[in-house]
mmCIF file of C-alpha atoms in Angstrom:
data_model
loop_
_atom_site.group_PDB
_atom_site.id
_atom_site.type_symbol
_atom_site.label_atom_id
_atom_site.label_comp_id
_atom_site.label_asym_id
_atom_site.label_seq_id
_atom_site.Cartn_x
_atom_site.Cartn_y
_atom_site.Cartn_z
ATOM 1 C CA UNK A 256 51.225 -24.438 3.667
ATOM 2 C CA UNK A 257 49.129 -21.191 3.368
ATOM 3 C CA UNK A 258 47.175 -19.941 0.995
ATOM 4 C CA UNK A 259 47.354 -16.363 -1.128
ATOM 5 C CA UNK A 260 44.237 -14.982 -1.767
ATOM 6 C CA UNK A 261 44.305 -12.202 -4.541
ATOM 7 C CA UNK A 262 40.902 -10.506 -4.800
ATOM 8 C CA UNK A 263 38.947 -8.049 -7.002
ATOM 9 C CA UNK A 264 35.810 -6.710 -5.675
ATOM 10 C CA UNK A 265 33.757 -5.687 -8.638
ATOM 11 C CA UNK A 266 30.454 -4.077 -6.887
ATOM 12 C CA UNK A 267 28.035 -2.508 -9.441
ATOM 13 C CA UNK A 268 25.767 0.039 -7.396
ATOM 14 C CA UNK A 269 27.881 -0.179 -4.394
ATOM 15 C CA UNK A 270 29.457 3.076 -4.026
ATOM 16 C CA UNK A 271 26.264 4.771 -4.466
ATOM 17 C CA UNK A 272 24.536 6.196 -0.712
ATOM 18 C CA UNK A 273 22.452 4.777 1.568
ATOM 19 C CA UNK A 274 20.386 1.662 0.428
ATOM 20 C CA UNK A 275 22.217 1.479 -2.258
ATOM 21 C CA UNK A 276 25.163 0.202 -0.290
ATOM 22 C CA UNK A 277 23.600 -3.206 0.278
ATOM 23 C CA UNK A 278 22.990 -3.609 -3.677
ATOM 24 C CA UNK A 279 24.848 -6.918 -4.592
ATOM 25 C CA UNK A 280 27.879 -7.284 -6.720
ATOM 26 C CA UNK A 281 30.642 -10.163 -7.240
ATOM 27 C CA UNK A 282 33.879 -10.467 -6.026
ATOM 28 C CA UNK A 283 36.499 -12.251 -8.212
ATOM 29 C CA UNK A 284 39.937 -13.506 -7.469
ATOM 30 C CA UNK A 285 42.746 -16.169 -7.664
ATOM 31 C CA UNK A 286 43.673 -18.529 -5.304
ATOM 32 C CA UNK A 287 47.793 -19.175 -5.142
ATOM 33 C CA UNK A 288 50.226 -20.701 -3.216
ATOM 34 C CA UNK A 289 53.261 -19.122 -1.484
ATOM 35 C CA UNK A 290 55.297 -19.826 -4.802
ATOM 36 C CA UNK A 291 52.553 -18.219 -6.918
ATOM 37 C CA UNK A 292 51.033 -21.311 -8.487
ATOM 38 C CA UNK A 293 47.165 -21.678 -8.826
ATOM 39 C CA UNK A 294 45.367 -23.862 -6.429
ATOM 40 C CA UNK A 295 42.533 -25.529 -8.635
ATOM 41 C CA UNK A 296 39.513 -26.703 -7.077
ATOM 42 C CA UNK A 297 39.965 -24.631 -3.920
ATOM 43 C CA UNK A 298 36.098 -23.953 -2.397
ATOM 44 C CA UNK A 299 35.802 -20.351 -2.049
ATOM 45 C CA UNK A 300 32.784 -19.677 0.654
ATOM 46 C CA UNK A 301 31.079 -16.152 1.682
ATOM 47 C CA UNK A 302 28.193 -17.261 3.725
ATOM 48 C CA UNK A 303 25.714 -19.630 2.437
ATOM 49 C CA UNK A 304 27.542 -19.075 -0.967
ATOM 50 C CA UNK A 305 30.407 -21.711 -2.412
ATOM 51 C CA UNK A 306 32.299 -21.700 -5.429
ATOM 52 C CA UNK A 307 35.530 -23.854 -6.450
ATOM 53 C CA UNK A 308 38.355 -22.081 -8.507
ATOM 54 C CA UNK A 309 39.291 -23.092 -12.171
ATOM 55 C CA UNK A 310 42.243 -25.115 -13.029
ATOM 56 C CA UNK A 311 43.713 -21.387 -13.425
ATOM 57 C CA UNK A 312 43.167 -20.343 -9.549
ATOM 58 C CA UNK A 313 40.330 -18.291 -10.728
ATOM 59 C CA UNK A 314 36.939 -17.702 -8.683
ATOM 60 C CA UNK A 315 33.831 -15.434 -9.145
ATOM 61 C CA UNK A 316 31.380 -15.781 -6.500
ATOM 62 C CA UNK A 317 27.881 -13.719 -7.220
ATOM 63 C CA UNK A 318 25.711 -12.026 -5.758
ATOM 64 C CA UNK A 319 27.420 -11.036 -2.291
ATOM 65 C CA UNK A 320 27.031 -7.692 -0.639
ATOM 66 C CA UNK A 321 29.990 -5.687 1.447
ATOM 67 C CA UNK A 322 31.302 -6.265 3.653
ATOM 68 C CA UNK A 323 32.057 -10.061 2.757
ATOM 69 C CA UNK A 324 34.245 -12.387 4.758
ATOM 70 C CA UNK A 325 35.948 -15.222 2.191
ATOM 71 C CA UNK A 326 36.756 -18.400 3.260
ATOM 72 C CA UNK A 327 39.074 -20.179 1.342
ATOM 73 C CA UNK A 328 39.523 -24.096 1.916
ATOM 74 C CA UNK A 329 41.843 -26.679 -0.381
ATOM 75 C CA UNK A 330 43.185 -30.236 0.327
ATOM 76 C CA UNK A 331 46.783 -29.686 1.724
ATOM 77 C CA UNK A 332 46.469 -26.031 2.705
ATOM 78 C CA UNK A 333 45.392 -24.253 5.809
ATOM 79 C CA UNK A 334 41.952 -22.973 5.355
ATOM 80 C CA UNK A 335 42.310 -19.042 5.077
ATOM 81 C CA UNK A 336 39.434 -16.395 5.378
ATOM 82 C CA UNK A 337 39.677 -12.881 3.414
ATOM 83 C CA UNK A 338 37.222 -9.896 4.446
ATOM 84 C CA UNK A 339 36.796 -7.552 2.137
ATOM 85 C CA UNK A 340 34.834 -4.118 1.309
ATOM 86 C CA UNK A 341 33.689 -1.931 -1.651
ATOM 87 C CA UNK A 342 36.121 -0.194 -3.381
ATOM 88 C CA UNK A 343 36.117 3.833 -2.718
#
């Protein structure tokens, strides 16, 4: 089965110029399957960084920097990776 990854990057200081760019945020989301339900304890990975998501799908994963590449592994699933950037 795959995995829907719904993702809010929420990057304080990241829209500003130059260095500021690599200033680290979060990046939130839910994890879902193709019907929409929430895949609890899903590990959500972005580099040496893992989290697992709530019973409610749910993840925040702190501090990254953009770019970030997710990967997104759960029992029964196909593992899926997510890359993402600051918003703007």
């Amino acid at each position: 089965a795959v995995v829907r990854i719904f993702l809010s990057l929420v990057c304080t200081g990241m829209m500003l110029p130059g260095p500021a760019w690599a200033q680290p945020g979060s990046v939130t989301g839910v994890v879902t399957d193709p019907t929409g339900a929430p895949i609890a304890g899903a590990a959500v990975t972005a580099g040496a960084l893992t989290t697992h998501t709530g019973v409610d799908g749910r993840f925040t994963l702190s501090p990254v920097t953009a770019p970030v590449t997710l990967s997104i592994a759960a029992a029964g699933f196909a593992t899926a990776t997510q890359a993402g950037t600051a918003p703007g």
